[in-house]
Every structure is written in structure tokens, then in C-alpha cells.
Coordinates of C-alpha atoms and ligand atoms in Angstrom, one line a residue:
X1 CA -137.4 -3.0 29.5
X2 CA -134.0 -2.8 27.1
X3 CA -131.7 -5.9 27.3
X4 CA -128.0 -4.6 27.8
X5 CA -126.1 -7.7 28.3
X6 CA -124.6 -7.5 31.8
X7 CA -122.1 -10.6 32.2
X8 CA -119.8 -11.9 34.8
X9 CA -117.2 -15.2 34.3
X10 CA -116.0 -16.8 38.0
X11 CA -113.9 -19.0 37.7
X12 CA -115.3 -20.3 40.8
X13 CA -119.1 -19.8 41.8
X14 CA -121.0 -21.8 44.4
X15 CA -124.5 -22.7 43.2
X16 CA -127.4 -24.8 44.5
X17 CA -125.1 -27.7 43.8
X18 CA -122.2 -26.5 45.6
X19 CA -118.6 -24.9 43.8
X20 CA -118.9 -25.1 40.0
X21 CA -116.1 -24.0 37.5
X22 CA -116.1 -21.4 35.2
X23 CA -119.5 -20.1 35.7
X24 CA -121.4 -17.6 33.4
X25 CA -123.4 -15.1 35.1
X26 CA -125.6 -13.0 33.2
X27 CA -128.8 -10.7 34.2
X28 CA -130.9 -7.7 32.8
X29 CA -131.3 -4.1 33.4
X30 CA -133.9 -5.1 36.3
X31 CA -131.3 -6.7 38.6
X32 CA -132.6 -10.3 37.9
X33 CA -130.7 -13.2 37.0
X34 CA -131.1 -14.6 33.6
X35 CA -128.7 -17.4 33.5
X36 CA -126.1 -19.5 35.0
X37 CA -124.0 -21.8 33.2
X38 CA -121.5 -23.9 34.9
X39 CA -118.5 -25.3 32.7
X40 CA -118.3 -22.4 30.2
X41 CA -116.4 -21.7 27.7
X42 CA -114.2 -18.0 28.7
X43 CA -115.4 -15.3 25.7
X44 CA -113.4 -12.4 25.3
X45 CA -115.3 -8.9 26.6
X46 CA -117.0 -10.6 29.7
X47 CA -115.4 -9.4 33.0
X48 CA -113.7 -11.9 35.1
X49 CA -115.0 -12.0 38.9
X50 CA -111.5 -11.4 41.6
X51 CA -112.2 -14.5 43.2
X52 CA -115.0 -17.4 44.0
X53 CA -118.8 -15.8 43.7
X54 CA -121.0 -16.9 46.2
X55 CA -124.9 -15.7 46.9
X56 CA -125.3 -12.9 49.3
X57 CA -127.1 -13.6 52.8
X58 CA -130.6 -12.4 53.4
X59 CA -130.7 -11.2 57.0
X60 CA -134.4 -12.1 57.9
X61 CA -135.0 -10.0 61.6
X62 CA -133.4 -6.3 62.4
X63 CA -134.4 -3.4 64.3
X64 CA -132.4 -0.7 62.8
X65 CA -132.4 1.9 65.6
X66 CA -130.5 -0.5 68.4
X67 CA -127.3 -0.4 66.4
X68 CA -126.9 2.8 67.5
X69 CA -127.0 1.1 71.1
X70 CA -124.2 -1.6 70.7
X71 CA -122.0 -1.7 73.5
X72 CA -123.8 0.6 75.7
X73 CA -125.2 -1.9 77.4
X74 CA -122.9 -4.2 79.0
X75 CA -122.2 -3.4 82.1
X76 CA -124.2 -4.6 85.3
X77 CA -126.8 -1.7 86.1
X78 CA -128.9 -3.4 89.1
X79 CA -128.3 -7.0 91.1
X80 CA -129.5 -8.9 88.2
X81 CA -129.3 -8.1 84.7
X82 CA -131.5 -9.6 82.5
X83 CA -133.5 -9.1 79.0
X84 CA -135.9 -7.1 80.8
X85 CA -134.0 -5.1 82.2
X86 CA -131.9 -4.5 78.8
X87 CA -135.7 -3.8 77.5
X88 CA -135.9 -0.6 79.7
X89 CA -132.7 1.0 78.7
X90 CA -133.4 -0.2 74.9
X91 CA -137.2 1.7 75.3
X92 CA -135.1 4.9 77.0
X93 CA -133.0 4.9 74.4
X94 CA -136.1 4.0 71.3
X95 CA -137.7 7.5 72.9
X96 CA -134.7 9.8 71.4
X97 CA -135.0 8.7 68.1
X98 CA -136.0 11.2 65.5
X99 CA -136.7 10.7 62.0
X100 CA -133.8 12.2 60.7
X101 CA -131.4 10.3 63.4
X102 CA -133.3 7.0 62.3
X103 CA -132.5 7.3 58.5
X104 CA -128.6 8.0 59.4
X105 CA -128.2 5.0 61.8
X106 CA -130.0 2.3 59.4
X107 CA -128.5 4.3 56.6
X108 CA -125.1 3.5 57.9
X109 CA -126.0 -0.3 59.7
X110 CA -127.2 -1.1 56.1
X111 CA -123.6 -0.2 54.6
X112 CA -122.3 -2.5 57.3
X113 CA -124.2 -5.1 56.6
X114 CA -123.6 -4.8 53.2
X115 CA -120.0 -5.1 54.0
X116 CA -120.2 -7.8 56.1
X117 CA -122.2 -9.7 52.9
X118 CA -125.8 -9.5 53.9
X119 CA -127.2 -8.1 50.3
X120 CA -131.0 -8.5 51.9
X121 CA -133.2 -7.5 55.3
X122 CA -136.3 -8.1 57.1
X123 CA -137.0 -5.1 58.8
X124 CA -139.4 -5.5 62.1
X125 CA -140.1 -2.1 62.5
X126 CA -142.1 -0.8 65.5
X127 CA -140.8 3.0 66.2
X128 CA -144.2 4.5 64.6
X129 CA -145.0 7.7 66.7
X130 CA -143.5 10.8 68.1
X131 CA -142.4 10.7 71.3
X132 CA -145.9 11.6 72.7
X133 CA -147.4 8.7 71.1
X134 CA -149.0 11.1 68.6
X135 CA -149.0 10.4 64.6
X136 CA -146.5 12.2 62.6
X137 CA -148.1 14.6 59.9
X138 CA -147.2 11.5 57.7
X139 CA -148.2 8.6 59.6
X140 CA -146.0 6.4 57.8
X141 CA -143.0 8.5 58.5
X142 CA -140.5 6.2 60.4
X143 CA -140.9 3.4 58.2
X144 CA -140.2 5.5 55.3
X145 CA -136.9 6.5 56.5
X146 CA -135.8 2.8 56.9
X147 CA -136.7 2.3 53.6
X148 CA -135.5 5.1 52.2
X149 CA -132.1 4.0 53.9
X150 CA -132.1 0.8 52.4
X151 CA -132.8 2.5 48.7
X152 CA -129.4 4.9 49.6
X153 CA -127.6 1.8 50.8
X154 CA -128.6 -0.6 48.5
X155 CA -129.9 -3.4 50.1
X156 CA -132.8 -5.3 49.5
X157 CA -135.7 -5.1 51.8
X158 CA -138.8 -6.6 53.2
X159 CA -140.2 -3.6 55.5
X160 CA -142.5 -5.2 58.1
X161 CA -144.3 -2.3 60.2
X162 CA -144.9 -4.1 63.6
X163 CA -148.2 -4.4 65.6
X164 CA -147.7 -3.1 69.2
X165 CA -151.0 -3.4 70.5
X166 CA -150.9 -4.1 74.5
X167 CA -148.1 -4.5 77.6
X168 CA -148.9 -8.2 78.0
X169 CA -151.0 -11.3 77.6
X170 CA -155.0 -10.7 78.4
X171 CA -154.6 -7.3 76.8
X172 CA -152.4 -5.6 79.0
X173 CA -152.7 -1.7 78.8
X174 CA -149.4 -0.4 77.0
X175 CA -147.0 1.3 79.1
X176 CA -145.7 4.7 78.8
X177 CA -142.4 3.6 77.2
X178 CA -144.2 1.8 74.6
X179 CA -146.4 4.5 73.2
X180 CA -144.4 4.9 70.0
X181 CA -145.2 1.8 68.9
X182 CA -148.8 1.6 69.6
X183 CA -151.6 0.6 67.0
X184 CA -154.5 -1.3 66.0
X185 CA -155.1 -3.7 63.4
X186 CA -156.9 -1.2 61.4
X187 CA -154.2 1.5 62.4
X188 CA -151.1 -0.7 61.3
X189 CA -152.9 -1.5 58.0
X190 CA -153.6 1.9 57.2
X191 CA -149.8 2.7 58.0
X192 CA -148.7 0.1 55.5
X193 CA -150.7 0.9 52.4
X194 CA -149.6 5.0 53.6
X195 CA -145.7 3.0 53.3
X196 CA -146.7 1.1 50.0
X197 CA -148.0 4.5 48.5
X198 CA -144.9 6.5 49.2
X199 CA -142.7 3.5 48.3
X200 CA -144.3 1.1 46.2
X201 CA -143.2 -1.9 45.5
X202 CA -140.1 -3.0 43.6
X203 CA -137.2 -5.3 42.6
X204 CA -135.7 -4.7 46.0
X205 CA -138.5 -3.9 48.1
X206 CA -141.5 -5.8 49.5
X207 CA -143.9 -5.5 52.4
X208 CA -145.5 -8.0 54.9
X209 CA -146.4 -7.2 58.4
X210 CA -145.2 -8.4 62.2
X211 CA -147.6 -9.0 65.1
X212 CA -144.9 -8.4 67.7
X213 CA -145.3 -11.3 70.1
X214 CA -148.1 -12.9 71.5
X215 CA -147.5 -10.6 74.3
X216 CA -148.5 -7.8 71.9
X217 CA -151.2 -8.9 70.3
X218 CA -154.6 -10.2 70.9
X219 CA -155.9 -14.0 69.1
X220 CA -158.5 -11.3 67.6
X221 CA -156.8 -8.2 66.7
X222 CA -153.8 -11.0 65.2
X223 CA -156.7 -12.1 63.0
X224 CA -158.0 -9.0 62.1
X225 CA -154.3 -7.7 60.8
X226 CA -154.0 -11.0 59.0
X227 CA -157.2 -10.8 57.0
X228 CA -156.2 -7.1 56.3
X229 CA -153.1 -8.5 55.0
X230 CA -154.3 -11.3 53.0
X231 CA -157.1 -8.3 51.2
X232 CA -154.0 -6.3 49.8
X233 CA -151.0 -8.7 50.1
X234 CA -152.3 -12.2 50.1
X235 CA -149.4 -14.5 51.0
X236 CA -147.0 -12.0 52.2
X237 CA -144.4 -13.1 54.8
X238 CA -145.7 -12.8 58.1
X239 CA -143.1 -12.1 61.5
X240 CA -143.3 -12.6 65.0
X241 CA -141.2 -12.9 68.0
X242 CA -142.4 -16.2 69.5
X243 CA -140.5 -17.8 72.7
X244 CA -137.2 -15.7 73.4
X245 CA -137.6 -15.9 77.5
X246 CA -138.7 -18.7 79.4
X247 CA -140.7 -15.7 81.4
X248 CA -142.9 -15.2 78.1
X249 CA -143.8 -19.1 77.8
X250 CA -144.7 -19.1 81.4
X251 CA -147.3 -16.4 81.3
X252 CA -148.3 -17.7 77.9
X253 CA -149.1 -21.3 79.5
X254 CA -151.0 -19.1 82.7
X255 CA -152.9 -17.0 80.0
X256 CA -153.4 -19.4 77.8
X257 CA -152.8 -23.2 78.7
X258 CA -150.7 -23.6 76.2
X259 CA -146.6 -22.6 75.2
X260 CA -146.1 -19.7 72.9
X261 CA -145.3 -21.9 69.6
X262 CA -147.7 -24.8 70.4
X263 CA -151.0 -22.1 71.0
X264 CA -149.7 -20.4 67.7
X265 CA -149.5 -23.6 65.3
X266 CA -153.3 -24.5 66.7
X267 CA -154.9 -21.5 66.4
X268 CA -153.2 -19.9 62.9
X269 CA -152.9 -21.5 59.7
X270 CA -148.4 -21.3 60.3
X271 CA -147.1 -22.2 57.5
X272 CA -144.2 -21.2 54.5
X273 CA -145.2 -17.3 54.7
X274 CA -144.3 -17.3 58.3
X275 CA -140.8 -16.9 60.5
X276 CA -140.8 -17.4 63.8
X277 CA -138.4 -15.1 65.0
X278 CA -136.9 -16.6 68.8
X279 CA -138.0 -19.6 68.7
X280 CA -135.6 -20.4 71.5
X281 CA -138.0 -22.5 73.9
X282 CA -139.3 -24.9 72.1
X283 CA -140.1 -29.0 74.0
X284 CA -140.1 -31.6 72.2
X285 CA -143.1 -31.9 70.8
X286 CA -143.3 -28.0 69.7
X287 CA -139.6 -28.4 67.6
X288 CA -141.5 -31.6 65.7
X289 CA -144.3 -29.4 64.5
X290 CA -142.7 -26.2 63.8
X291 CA -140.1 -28.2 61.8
X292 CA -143.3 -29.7 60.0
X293 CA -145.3 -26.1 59.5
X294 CA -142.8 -25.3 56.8
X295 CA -142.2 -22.0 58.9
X296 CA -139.0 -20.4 59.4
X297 CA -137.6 -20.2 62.8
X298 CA -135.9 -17.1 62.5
X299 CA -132.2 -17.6 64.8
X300 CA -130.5 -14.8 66.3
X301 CA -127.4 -16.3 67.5
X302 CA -125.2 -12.9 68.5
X303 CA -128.4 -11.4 70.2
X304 CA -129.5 -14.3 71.8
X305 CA -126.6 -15.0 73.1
X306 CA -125.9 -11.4 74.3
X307 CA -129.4 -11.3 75.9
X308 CA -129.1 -14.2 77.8
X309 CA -131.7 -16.1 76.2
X310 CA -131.5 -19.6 75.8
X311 CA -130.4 -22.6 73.3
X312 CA -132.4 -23.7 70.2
X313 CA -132.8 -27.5 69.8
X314 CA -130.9 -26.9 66.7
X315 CA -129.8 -30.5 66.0
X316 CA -133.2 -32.3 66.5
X317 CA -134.8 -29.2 64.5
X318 CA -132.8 -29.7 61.4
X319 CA -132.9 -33.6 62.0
X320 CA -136.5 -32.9 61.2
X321 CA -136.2 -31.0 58.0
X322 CA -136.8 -27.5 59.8
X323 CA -136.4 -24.4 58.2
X324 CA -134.0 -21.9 59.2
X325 CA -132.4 -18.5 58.6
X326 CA -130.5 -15.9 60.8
X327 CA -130.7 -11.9 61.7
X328 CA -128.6 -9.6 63.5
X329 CA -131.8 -8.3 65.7
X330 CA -130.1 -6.1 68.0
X331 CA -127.2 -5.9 65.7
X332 CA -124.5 -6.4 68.8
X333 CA -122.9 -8.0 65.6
X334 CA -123.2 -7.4 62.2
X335 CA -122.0 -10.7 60.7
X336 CA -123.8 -13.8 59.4
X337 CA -120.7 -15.9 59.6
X338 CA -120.9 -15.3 63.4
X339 CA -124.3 -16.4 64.2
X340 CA -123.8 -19.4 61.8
X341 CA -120.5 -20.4 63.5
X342 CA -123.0 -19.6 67.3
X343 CA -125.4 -21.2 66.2
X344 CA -122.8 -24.8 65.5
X345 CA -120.7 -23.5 68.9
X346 CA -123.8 -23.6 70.9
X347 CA -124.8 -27.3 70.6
X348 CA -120.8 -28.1 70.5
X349 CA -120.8 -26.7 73.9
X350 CA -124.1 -28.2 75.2
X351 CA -123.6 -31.8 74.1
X352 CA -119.4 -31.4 74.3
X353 CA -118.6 -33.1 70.6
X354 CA -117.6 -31.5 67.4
X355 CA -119.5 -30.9 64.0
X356 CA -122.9 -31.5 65.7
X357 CA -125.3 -30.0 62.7
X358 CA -123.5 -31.8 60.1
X359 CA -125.3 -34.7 58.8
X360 CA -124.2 -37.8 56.7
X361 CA -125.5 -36.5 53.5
X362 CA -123.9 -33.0 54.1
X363 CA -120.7 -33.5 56.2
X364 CA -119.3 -30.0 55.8
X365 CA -121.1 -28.1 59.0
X366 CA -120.4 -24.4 57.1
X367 CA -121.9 -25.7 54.0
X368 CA -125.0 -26.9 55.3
X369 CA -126.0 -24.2 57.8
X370 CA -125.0 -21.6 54.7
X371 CA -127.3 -23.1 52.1
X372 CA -130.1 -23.6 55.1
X373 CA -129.9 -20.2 55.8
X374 CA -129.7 -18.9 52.3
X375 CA -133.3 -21.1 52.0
X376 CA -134.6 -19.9 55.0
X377 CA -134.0 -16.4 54.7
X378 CA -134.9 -16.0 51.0
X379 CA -138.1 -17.4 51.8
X380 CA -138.6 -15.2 54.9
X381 CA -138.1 -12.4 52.6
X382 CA -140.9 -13.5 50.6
X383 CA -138.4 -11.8 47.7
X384 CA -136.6 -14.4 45.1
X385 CA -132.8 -14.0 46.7
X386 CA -130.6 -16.3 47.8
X387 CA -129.1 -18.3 45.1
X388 CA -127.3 -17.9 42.2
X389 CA -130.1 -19.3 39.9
X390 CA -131.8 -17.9 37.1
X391 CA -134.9 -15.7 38.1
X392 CA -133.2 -14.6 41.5
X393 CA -132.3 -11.3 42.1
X394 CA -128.4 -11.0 41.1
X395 CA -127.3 -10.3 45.2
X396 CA -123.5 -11.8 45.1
X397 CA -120.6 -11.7 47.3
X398 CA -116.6 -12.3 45.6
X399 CA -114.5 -13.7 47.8
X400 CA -110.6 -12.9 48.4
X401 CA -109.3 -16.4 48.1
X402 CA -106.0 -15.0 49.2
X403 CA -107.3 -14.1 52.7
X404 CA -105.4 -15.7 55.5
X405 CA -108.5 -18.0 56.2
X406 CA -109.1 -19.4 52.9
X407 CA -105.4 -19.6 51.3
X408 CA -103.8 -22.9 50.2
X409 CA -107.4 -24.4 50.7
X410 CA -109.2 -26.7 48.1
X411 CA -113.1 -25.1 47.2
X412 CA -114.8 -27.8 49.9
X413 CA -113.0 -26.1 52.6
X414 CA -114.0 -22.6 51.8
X415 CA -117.2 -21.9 53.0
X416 CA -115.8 -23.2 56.5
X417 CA -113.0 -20.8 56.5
X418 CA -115.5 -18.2 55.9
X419 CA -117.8 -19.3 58.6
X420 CA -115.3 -20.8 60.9
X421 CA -112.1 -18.8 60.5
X422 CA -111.8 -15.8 62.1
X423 CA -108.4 -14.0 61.2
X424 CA -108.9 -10.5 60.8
X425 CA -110.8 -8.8 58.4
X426 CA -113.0 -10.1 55.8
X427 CA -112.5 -12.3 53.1
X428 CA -115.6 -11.1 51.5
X429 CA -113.7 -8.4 49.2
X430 CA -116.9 -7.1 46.9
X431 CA -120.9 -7.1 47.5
X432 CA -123.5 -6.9 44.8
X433 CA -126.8 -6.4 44.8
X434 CA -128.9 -6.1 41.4
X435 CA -126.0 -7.0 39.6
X436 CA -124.7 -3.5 40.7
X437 CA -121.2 -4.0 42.9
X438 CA -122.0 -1.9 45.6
X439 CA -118.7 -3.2 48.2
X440 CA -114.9 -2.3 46.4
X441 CA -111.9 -3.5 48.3
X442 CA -114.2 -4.1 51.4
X443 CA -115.6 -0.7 51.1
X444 CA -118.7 0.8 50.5
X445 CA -119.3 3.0 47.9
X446 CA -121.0 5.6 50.4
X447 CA -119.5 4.9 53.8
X448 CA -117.4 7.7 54.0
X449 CA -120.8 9.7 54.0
X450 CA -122.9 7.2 55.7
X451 CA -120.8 7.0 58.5
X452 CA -120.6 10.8 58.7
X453 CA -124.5 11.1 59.5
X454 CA -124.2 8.6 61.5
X455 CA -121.4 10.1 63.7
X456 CA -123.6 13.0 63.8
X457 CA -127.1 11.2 64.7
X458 CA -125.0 9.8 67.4
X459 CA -123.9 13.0 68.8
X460 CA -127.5 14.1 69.7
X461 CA -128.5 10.7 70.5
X462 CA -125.5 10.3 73.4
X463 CA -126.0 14.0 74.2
Ligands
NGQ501 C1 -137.6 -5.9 70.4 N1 -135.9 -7.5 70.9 O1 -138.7 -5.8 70.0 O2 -136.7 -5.1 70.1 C2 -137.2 -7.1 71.3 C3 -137.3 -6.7 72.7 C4 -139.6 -7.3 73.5 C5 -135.6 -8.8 71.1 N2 -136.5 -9.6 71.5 C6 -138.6 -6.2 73.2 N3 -134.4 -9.2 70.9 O3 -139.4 -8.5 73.1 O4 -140.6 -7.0 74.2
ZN502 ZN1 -136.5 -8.7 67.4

């Protein structure tokens, strides 16, 4: 590996111990931070950053395809709309994805995510099959595409193929509209290490694997893909959709006698590797231990909200140390300062008072939901991301500290004019990921072409 010095000076920079002056960045050919020095002297020859550096946001739970379904679902189809009923259009519109339309649309959600100053993903990826159900020639196919989007884009990821297995709890047959996702264990594993051949491993790609929901997966066949896991990836992060609809915890508790997060934490070892993605229905005694597993509950606020899910206990979560991190999931909206400033709004608005996940060693709401994601997510991604710190991957967002909703304001109030302010546009002006600047002027470097595909994937999708 050759050593080019690659530097940055900010006169502003937020690090693990919040805003620091005159911060030297510095990080090597392989995109990895090798120091960060607060207090520096300024040395001629070192670029100077446009405005205040802050770590880019891992987003720790997408499904790339349903961007291209944003908006086409809001309008009331039968007497009652619910997530189930979303679930049947969403499956209608999963069967007319091809592998070329599938690159294009997570070629150009990834650009927009890299815009909006997410430098990371988790992708929970379940489309496997033709439409038939049938294996393409490369089983692996789908899931290469997503990658392969992510390389073009330049985002990290963590690809998690998905295990589809069965329709329901007591190992429901799958239905029709769920053939594309079908495997077994054995199936799913062999898929991956097909994935990890094509696209091996590297500074901005790692692999783990997703049992979809309890719903989806059997206590045996979730143990079988586990120990598979642990032969050729032991530790890697391990996702699954746990209690998004009060309908899944009931027939969990008929199935099983227990609710979807308590049965989970007593028959698996849940711990650090693990994010529980929905862990919206949670009692008391379930939010206690889940905060104690070390497991990251894995919020989608935007999603959540728009599929009419529920409210996380986030205050007495976070009173108990829980871990947490957020995704865009359905990507209705492609913004982590909007499912942060959800995820605050939602407990404003059930207990009716103000700065409700603050707490008195961290007073500043933005601040601490910002760092607790940046934790959460970086260690959902199982990658090192998420800091400004030497050894993490250099992922960094420069803010324009001109933008109506952070001029005139002192560094303490910044983050919460990010997170809280909402005055058109972004004030995130330039995205890097492996110390490459990959966002200009709030601009990708390939959207003009990105969103070209993407125009063009939609026009046989809509068809
Ligand atoms: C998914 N999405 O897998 O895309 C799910 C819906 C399901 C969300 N849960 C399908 N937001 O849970 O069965
Ligand atoms: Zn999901």
C-alpha cells in the first residue's frame, strides 16, 4: 500500500467529543483515517474544508427497489388501508423488477442518499428470483446489482441477502407473490458465498445475512442460517424485522406464547452483532432487555410513520442505555435528519412536552440522537464508520454554515439546525466517502446519469 498524504484542515469538525477547532484530518490511499488532531497548527499546502466537517450517517435498514414506489401509494384503495394492504401493492410492484431496472433505481437512491449525507447502508435484500420463482443463471444476480450500485455510487455497504422461507408463523407455505424471495437456509448461504465470490469483500463492502421476521423463518431453519454464518463470517451483523404490527405480536404470542422480541432474546444468543429492525411493540419488560442485549433496535421513523405502525418507547429505551440507529426502509424519505427529528416529534406529541430524549448529561436533543445513531448504525454495519476517529473509514459530510438554518448560530446550535430546521434545501453542501468527495455544491458527481437510468427503469416499471 503507498502512503500519499491525503489531508484536510476544518476549521470546525465535530468529533466523539463534540465541535473541536482547527482539526487535522489525514487518511491513506485505502480510505481509512489515520489521524485527527484537534487544535492544530494551519500548514501551508493542506486544503481547507468550506465549512464545519461532521461524520457521515450510516443508514442501517433499506430495500432499494421500493424507492421506485414513493408516492404511489397514498391514496385510499379499499375501506381500510393498512400495512397489509400496502404489502400487496409493494409485492405487485417487487414482481416487475428486473435486474437491469434494479441496478438503476438503487443506483440512483444511493446518489440520493449520498446527497442527503448518508455515506453508508444496510441493505436487506430479499428480490432473489425471476418472476417465476426460478434461479437466475447466476443465482446471486439481484444482489449483485445492489452492490454493484453502491460501488457506482459510492456508498458503503453491508449487503444482507434476506431469508424468505414461509407466509407465516408454524411454517406457513409461501404465497405466490412471495416466490422471489424464497430460500432455505442452505439456499441463502450458498447465494451469499456466490455474492462474496463475485464481490468480495472490501473497504466499503461487507456481508451478514437477514432472517426476515419471525414470520419468515422457522426457530430451526433461523439456527441453521446462523451457524452457516458463524462457519464463514463469524460475528457478522445479523438483521431482522421484529415487532412492526401489533398483528405480528399477536400471532407470535398464539404461535408461540411469547411476543416477537421477548421469544427472540430467549431462544438466540441477541447480542452487539444484531439490529432489530421495527422494534416498534415493545412492553415494558421487552424495552429493559433489548436495551440490555447490546442489540440495535433499528428505527425507521419516515416508514413507520407512513405505514401506520406504531410508537417506540423511545425515552424509557434510551433511559436504559439502548442502542439505536435509523434507515430509510421504504425510502418515502430519503433523510436522516427527518427520522431523527420523527423520532424526537413522536414522544413530543405522545407525552405533549418538549425536548423529551434529551437528558441531563446531554441537553442538546440533535446532539444526542446524532452521536446515538452514528453508534448505532456503525455498529449495525458491522464496518468501522461513523466517527471521525482514527481507524474509521474517512465517510464525512461539510456543512454550509451560511444556510438559512445554521447562520448567526454558535457550533452548540448546529447540529439542531441540521436536524430540527427545515428551510429549504440542504445545508449539507459536500459528501465524502473514502476520503474521496463524492457530493459538490449538493450534487452528485453522477446524478445527471444516475437519474437518467432511473427515469428510464421507471418508464417500464409504470408502463
Ligand atoms: C419488507 N417492509 O420486507 O419490505 C417489509 C414489508 C413484511 C417493512 N416492514 C413486508 N417496512 O414485513 O412482510
Ligand atoms: Zn424493512
Amino acid at each position: 500500500m503507498t502512503t500519499d498524504r491525503h489531508a484536510l484542515f476544518a476549521a470546525h469538525a465535530y468529533l466523539p467529543q463534540g465541535w473541536r477547532r482547527d482539526v487535522l484530518l489525514e487518511w491513506n490511499d485505502a480510505g481509512v483515517l489515520t489521524a485527527v488532531v484537534p487544535d492544530a497548527p494551519a500548514s501551508a499546502g493542506i486544503a481547507r474544508a468550506s465549512g464545519p466537517v461532521m461524520p457521515g450517517m450510516p443508514n442501517l435498514h433499506s430495500h432499494a427497489f421500493q424507492r421506485a414506489m414513493a408516492g404511489l401509494t397514498e391514496y385510499r384503495a379499499q375501506a381500510s388501508d393498512n400495512f397489509w394492504s400496502w404489502r400487496d401493492l409493494m409485492y405487485r410492484f417487487a414482481a416487475r423488477i428486473t435486474p437491469e431496472r434494479l441496478e438503476a433505481i438503487a443506483r440512483w437512491l444511493y446518489v440520493e442518499m449520498l446527497k442527503a449525507g448518508y455515506t453508508s447502508v444496510c441493505e436487506f435484500h430479499y428480490v432473489h428470483h425471476a418472476p417465476n420463482g426460478s434461479r437466475y443463471a447466476n443465482e446471486a444476480e439481484l444482489g449483485q446489482r445492489v452492490v454493484d450500485a453502491a460501488s457506482q455510487a459510492g456508498i458503503g455497504m453491508t449487503m444482507l441477502p434476506v431469508l424468505y422461507q414461509y407466509s407465516g408463523f408454524d411454517m406457513r407455505a409461501p404465497r405466490p407473490d412471495q416466490r422471489r424471495f424464497i430460500n432455505t437456509p442452505e439456499s441463502l448461504l450458498d447465494l451469499l458465498s456466490t455474492l462474496r465470490r463475485a464481490r468480495p469483500e472490501h473497504g466499503a463492502l461487507t456481508y451478514g445475512v437477514a432472517p426476515h421476521s419471525l414470520r419468515a423463518v422457522s426457530a430451526a431453519s433461523l439456527r441453521t442460517l446462523l451457524e452457516g454464518l458463524d462457519a464463514d463470517l463469524p460475528g457478522a451483523p445479523i438483521h431482522v424485522h421484529i415487532a412492526e404490527q401489533t398483528g405480528e405480536v399477536e400471532e407470535c404470542l398464539a404461535a408461540t406464547g411469547a411476543r416477537p422480541v421477548a421469544w427472540l432474546l430467549d431462544h438466540f444468543d441477541v447480542g452487539a452483532r444484531w439490529c432489530l429492525v421495527h422494534a416498534t411493540h415493545v412492553d415494558e419488560a421487552e424495552t429493559a432487555a433489548l436495551a440490555a442485549s447490546g442489540a440495535v433496535a433499528g428505527l425507521c421513523l419516515t416508514t413507520e410513520a407512513n405505514l401506520g405502525d406504531g410508537v417506540f418507547p423511545a425515552q424509557r429505551y434510551l433511559e436504559a442505555n439502548g442502542r439505536i440507529g435509523v434507515g430509510s426502509d421504504s425510502h418515502v424519505a430519503v433523510d436522516w435528519r427527518a427520522e431523527l427529528r420523527l423520532l424526537e416529534y413522536g414522544q413530543r406529541l405522545v407525552r405533549r412536552q418538549r425536548n423529551v430524549l434529551a437528558c441531563p448529561t446531554r441537553p442538546q436533543v440533535a446532539e444526542r440522537l446524532f452521536d446515538a445513531a452514528l453508534a448505532g448504525g456503525a455498529q449495525a454495519s458491522g464496518r468501522a464508520v461513523g466517527a471521525l476517529a482514527p481507524g474509521c473509514r474517512a465517510d464525512w459530510l461539510v456543512l454550509d454554515a451560511e444556510h438559512p438554518s445554521l447562520y448567526g448560530r454558535e457550533p452548540d446550535d448546529w447540529l439542531a439546525g441540521v436536524v430540527f430546521c427545515e428551510h429549504g434545501g440542504s445545508p449539507i453542501a459536500e459528501v465524502h466517502t473514502g476520503g474521496r468527495r463524492v457530493v459538490h455544491g449538493g450534487r452528485h458527481e453522477d446524478e445527471a446519469r444516475a437519474y437518467e437510468a432511473y427515469c428510464e427503469a421507471l418508464a417500464h416499471l409504470l408502463a
